[in-house]
PDB file of C-alpha atoms in Angstrom:
ATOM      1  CA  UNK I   1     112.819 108.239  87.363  1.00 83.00           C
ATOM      2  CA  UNK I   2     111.608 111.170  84.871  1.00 90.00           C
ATOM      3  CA  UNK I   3     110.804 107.843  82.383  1.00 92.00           C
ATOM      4  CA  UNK I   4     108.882 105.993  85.078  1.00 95.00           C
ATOM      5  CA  UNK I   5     107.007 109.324  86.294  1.00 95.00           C
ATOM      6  CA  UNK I   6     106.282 110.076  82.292  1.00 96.00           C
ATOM      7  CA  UNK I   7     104.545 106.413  81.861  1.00 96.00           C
ATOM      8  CA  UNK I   8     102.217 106.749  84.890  1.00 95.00           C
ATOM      9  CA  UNK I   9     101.165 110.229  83.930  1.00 94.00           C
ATOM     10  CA  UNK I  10     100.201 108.337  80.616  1.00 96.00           C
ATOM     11  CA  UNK I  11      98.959 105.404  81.597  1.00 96.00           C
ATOM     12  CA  UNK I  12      96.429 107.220  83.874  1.00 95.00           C
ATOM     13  CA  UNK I  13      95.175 109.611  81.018  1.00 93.00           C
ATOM     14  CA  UNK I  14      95.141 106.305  79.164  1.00 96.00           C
ATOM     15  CA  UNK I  15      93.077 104.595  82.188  1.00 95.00           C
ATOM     16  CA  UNK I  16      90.721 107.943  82.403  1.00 92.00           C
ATOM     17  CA  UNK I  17      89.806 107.291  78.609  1.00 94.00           C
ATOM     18  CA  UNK I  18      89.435 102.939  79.422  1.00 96.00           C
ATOM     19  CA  UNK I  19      86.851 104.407  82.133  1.00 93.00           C
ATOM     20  CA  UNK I  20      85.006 105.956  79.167  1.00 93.00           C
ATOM     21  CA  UNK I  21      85.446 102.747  76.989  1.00 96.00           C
ATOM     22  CA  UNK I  22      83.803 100.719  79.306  1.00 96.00           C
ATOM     23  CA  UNK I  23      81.229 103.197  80.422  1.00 92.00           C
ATOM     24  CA  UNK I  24      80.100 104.300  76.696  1.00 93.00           C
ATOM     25  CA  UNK I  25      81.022 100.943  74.634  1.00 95.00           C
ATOM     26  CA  UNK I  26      78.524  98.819  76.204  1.00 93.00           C
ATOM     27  CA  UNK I  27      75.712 101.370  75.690  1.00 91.00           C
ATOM     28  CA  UNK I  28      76.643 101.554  72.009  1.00 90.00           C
ATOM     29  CA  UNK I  29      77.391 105.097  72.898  1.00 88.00           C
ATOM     30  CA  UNK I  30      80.541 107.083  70.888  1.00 88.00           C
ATOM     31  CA  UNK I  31      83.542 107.013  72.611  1.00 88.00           C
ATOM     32  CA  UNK I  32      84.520 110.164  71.215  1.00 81.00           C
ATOM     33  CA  UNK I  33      81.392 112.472  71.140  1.00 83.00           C
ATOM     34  CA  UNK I  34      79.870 114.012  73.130  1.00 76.00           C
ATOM     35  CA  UNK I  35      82.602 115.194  76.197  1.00 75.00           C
ATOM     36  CA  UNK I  36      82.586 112.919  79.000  1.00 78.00           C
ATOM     37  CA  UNK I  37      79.615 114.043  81.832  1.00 76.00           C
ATOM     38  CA  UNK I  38      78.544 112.985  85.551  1.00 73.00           C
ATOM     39  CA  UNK I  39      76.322 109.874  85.058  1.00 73.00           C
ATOM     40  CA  UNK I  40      73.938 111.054  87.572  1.00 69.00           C
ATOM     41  CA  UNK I  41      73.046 114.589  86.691  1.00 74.00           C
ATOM     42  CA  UNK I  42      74.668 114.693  83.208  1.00 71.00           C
ATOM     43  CA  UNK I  43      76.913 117.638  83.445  1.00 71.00           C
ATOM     44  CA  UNK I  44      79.876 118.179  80.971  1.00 79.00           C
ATOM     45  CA  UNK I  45      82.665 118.114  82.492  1.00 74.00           C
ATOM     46  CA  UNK I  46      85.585 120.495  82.570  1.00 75.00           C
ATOM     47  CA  UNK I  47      89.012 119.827  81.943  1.00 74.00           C
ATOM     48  CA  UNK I  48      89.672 120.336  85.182  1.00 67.00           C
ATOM     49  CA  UNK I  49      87.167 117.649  86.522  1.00 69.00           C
ATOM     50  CA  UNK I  50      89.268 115.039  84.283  1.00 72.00           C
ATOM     51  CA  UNK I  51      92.849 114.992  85.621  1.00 76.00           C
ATOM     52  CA  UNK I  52      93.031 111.271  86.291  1.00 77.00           C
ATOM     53  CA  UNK I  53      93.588 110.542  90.182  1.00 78.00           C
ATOM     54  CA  UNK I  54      94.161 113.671  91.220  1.00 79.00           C
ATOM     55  CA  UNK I  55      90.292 115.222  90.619  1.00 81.00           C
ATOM     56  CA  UNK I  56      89.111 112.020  92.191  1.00 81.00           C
ATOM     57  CA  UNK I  57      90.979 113.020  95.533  1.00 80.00           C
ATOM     58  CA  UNK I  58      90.396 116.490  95.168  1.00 79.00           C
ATOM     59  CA  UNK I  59      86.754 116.413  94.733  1.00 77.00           C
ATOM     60  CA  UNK I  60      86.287 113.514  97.758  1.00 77.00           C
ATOM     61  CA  UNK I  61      84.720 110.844  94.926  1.00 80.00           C
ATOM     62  CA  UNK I  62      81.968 113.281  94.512  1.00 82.00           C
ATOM     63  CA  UNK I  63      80.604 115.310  91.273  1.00 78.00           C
ATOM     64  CA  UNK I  64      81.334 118.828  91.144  1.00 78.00           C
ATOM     65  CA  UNK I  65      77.940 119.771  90.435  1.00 78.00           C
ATOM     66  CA  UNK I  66      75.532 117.612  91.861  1.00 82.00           C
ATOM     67  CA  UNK I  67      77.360 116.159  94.509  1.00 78.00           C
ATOM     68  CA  UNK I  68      76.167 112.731  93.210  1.00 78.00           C
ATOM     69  CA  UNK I  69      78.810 109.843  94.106  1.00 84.00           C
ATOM     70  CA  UNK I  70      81.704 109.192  91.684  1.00 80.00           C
ATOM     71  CA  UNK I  71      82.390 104.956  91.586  1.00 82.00           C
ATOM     72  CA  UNK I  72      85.765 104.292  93.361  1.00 86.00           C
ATOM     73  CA  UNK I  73      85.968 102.212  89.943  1.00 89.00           C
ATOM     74  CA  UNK I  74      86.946 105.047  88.035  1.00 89.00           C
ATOM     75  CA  UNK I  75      90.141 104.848  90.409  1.00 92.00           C
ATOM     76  CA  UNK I  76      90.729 101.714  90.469  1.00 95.00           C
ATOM     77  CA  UNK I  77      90.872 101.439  86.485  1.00 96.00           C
ATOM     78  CA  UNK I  78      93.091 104.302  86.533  1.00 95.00           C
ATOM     79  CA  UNK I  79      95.367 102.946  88.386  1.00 96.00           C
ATOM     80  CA  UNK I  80      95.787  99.325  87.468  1.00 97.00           C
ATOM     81  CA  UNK I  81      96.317 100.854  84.122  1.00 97.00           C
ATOM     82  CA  UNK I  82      99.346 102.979  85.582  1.00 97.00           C
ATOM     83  CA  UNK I  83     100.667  99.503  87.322  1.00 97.00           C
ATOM     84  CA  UNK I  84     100.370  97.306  84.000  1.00 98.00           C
ATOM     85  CA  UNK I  85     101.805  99.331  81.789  1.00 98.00           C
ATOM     86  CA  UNK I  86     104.626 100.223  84.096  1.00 97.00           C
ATOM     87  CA  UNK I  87     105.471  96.762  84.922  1.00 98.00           C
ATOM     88  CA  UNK I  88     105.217  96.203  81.185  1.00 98.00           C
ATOM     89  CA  UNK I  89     107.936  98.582  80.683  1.00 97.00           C
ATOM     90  CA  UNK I  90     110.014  97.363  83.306  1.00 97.00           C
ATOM     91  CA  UNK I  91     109.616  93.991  81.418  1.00 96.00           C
ATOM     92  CA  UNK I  92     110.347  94.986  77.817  1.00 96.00           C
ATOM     93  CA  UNK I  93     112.083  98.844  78.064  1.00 95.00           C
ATOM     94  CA  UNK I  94     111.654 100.889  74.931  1.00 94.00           C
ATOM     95  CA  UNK I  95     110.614  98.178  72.424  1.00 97.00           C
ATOM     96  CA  UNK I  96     107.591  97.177  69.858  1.00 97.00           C
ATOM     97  CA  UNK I  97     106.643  94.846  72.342  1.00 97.00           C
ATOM     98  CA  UNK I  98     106.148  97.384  75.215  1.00 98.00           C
ATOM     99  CA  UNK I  99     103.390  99.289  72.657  1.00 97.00           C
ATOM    100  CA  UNK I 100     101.813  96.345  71.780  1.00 98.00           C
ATOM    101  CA  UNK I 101     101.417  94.720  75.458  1.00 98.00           C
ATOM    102  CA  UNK I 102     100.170  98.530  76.471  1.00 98.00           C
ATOM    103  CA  UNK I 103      97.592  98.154  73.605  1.00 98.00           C
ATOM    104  CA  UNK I 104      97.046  94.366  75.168  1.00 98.00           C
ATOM    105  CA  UNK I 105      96.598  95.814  78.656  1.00 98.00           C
ATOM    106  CA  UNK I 106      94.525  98.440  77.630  1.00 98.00           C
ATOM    107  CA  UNK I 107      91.891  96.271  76.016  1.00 98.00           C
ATOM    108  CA  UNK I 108      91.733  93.472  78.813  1.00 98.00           C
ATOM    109  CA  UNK I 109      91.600  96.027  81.411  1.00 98.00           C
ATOM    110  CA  UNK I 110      88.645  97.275  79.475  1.00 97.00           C
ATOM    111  CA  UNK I 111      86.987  93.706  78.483  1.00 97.00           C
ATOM    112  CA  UNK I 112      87.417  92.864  81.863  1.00 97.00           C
ATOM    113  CA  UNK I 113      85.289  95.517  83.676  1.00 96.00           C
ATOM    114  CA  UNK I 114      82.832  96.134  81.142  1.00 97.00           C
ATOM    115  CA  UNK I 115      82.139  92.223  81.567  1.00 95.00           C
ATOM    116  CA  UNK I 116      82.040  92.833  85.329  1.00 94.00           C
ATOM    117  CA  UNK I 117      79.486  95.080  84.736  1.00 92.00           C
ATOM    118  CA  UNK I 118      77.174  93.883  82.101  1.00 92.00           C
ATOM    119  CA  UNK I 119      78.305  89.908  82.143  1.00 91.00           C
ATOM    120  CA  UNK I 120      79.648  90.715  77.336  1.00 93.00           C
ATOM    121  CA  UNK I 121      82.255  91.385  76.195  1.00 96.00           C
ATOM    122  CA  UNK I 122      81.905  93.395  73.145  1.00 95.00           C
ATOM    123  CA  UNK I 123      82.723  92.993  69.606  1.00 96.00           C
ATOM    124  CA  UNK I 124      83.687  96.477  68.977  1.00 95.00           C
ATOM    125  CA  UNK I 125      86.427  95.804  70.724  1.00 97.00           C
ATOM    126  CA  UNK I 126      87.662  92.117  70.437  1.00 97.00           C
ATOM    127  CA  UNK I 127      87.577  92.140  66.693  1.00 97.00           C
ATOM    128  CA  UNK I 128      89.659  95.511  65.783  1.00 97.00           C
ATOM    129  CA  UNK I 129      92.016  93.917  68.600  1.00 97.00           C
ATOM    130  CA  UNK I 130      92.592  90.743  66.484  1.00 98.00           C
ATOM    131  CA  UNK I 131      93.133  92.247  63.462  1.00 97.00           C
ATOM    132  CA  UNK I 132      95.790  94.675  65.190  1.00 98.00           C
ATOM    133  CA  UNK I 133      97.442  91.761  67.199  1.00 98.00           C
ATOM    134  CA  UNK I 134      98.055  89.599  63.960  1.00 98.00           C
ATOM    135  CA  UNK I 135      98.862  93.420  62.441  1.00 97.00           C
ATOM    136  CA  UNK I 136     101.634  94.036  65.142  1.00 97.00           C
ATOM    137  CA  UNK I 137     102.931  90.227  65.318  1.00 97.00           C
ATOM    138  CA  UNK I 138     104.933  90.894  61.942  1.00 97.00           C
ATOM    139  CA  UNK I 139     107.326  92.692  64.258  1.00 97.00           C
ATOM    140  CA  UNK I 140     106.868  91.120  67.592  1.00 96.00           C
ATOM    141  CA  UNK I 141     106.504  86.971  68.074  1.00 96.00           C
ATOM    142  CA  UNK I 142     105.472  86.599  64.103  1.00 97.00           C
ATOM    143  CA  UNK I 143     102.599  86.468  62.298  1.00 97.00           C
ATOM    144  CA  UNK I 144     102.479  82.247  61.932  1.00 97.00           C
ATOM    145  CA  UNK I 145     102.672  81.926  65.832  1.00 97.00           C
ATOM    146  CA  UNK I 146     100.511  85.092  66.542  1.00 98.00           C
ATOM    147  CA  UNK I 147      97.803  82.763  64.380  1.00 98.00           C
ATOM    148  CA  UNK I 148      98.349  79.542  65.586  1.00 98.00           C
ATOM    149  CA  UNK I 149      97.971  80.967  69.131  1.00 98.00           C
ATOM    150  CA  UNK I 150      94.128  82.184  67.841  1.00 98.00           C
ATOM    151  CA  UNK I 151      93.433  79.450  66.881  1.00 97.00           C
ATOM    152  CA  UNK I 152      94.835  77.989  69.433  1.00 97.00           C
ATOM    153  CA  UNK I 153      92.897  79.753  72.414  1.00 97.00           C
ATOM    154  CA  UNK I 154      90.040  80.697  70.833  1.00 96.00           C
ATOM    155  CA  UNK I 155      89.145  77.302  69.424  1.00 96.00           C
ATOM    156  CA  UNK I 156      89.764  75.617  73.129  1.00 95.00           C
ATOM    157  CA  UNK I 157      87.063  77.739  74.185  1.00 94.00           C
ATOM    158  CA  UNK I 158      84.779  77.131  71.316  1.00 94.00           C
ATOM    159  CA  UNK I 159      84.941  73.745  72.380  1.00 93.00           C
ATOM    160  CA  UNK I 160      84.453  74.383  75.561  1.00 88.00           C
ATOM    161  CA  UNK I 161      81.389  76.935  74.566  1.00 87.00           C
ATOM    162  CA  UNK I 162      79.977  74.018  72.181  1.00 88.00           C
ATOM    163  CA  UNK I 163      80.395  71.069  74.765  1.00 86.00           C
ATOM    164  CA  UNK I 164      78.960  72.653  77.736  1.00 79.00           C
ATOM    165  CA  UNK I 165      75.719  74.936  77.494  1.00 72.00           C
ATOM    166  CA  UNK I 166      76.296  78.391  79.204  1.00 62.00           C
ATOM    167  CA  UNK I 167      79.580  77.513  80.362  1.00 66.00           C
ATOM    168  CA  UNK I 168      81.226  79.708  77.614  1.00 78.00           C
ATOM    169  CA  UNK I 169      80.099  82.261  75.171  1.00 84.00           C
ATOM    170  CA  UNK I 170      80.967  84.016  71.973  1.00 89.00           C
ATOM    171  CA  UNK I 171      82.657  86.910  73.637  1.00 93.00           C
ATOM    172  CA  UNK I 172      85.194  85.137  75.600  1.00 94.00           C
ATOM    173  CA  UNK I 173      85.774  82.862  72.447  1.00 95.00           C
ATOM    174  CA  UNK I 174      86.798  86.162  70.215  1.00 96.00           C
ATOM    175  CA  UNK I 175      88.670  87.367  73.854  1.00 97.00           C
ATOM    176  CA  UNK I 176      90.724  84.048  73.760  1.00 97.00           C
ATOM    177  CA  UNK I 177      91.347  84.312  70.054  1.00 98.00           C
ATOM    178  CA  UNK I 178      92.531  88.273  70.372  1.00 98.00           C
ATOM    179  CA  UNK I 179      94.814  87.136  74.060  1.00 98.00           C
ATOM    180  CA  UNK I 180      96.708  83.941  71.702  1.00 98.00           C
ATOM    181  CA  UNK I 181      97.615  86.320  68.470  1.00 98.00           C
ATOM    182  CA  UNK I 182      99.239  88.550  71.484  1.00 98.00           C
ATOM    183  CA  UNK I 183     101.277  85.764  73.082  1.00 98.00           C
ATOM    184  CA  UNK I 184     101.631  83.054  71.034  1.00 97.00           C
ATOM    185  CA  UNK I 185     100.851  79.442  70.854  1.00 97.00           C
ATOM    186  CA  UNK I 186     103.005  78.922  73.976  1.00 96.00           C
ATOM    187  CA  UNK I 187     101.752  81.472  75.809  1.00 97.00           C
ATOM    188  CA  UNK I 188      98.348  80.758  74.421  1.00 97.00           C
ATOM    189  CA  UNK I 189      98.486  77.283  76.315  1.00 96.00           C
ATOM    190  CA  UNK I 190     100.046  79.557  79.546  1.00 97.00           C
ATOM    191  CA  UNK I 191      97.009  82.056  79.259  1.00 97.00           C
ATOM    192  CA  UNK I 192      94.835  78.695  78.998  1.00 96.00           C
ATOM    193  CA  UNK I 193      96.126  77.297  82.316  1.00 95.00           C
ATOM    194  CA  UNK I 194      96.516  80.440  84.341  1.00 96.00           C
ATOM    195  CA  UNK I 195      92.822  81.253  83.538  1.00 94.00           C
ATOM    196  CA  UNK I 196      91.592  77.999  84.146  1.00 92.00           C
ATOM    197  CA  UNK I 197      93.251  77.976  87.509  1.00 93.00           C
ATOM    198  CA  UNK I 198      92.320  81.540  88.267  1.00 92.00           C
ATOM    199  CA  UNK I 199      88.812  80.883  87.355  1.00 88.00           C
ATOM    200  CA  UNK I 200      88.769  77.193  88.778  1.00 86.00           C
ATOM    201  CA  UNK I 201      89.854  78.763  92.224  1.00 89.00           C
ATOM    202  CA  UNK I 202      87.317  81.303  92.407  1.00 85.00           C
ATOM    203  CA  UNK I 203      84.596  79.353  91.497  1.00 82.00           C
ATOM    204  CA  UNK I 204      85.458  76.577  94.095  1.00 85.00           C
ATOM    205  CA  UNK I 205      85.604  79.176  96.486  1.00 87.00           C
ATOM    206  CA  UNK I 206      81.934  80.866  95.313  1.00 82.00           C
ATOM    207  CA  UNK I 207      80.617  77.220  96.363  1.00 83.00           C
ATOM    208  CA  UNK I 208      82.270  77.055  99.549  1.00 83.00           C
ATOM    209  CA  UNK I 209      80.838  79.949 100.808  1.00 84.00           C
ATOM    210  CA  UNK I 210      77.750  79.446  99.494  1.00 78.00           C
ATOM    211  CA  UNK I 211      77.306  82.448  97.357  1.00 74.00           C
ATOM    212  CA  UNK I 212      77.491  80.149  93.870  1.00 70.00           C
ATOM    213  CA  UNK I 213      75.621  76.677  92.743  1.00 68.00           C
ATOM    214  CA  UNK I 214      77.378  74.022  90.119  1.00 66.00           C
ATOM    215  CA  UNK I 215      75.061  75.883  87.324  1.00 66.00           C
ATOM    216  CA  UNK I 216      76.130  79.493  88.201  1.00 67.00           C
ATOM    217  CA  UNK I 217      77.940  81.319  85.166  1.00 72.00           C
ATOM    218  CA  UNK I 218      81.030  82.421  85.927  1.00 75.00           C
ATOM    219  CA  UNK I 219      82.119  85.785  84.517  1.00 84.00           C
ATOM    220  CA  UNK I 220      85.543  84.598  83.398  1.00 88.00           C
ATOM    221  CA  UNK I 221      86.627  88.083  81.771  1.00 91.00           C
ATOM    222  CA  UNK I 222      88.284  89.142  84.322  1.00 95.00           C
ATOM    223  CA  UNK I 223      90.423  86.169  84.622  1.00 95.00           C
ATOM    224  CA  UNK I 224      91.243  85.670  81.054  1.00 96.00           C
ATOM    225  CA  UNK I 225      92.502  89.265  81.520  1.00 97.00           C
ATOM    226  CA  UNK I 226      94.642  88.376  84.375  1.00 97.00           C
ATOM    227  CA  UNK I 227      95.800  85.224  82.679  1.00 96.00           C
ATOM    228  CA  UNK I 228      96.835  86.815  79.349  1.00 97.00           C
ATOM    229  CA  UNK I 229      98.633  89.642  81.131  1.00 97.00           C
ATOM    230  CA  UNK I 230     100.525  87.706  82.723  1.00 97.00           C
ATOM    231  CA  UNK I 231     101.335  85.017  80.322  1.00 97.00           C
ATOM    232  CA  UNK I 232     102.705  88.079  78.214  1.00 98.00           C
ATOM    233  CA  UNK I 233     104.560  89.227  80.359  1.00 97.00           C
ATOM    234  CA  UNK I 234     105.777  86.951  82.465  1.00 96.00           C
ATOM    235  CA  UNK I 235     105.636  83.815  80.337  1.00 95.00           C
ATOM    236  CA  UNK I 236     109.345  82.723  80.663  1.00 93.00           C
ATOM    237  CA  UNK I 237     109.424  83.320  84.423  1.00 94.00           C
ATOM    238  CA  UNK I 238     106.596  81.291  84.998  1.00 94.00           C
ATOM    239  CA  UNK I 239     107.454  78.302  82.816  1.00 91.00           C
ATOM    240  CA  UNK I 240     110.877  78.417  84.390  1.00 92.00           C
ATOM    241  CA  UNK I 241     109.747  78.480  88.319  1.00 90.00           C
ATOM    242  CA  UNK I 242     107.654  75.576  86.987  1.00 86.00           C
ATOM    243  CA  UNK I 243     110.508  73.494  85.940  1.00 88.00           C
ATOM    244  CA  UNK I 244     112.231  74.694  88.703  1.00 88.00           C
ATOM    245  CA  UNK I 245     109.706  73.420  91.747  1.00 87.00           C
ATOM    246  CA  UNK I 246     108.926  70.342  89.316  1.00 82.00           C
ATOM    247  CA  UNK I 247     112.086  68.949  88.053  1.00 75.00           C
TER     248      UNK I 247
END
């Protein structure tokens, strides 16, 4: 219990500093410097105004200072980071490949919102993250699968970018690429189905209820995130209930 308690407290300090990430990194804005401040009146904030979940309550989703809204987003980044990484634990205990699917979970958590937001995904972030997931395979999965699942997922999607205008672009490419040197070329083809179902679904259901046409983009960050989570990890389980219901 004292292990379990000890990841959420991280993981939502860890979510609190995501909520900057996506804030900040999409303004080409330091992460770092200056402090974090209210959006809407620019205050710095205290320490005291940054204890993740429990300032939210406290304060009633409202800024200290100007009483200016606080997006229930902040909250909800917070704690999906607090659910991933603990499941992630629960999956791998204390190993190399609980840090690096933290690190994993971290960035698509942060990908995914920031390309809610602004419809990118930024550079800044899916290119370090390559170079660290092909860094970190040497003592996970392997370097020669962590590259063949790159190369894998990120060229399906280059395809898919050069064959159909729009219906792609660069960032979810270098996303693809960064999800496949975390999982593998089998999970690479996993994370490949599970977003293309994920995305197909929600699509399909845009058009049913008329709030999408057959030419609107699809923001498919937050699927790919959802997709390479779980083909991380939950990749055996899932290829082994398929077999199971398909044998």
């Amino acid at each position: 219990m004292i292990s379990y308690i000890s990841i959420i407290i991280f993981a939502l300090l860890i979510g609190s500093f995501l909520n900057v990430v996506i804030y900040r990194v999409p303004r080409g804005e330091s992460v770092v410097w200056p402090g974090s401040r209210c959006t809407e009146c620019g205050h710095s904030l205290k320490v005291y105004d940054l204890v993740p979940l429990f300032s939210y309550v406290w304060l009633k989703g409202k800024c200290r200072y100007c009483g200016g809204k606080i997006s229930g987003r902040y909250l909800l980044v917070e704690l999906l980071t607090a659910a991933a990484f603990l499941l992630i634990y629960l999956q791998w205990g204390i190993s190399v490949e609980t840090g690096a699917g933290w690190l994993l979970a971290a960035i698509l958590i942060s990908c995914a919102f920031i390309d809610i937001d602004k419809g990118i995904i930024p550079d800044r972030i899916t290119l370090p993250g390559i170079i660290m997931a092909l860094a970190i395979s040497f003592f996970t999965i392997g370097f020669r699968p962590a590259l063949y699942g790159a190369l894998f997922f990120g060229g399906i999607l280059f395809l898919v970018a050069v064959l159909y205008e729009g219906g792609m672009g660069g960032g979810d490419v270098k996303l693809g690429a960064l999800i496949g040197a975390f999982v593998g070329l089998q999970g690479a083809v996993l994370a490949f189905i599970l977003v293309s179902l994920l995305g197909g679904i929600w699509a399909i259901s845009l058009l049913l209820i008329g709030k999408a046409g057959r030419k609107t983009r699809v923001k498919f960050g937050p699927f790919m995130a959802m997709g390479g989570w779980l083909a991380y990890n939950y990749e055996f389980a899932i290829i082994t209930l398929y077999w199971q219901v398909f044998s």
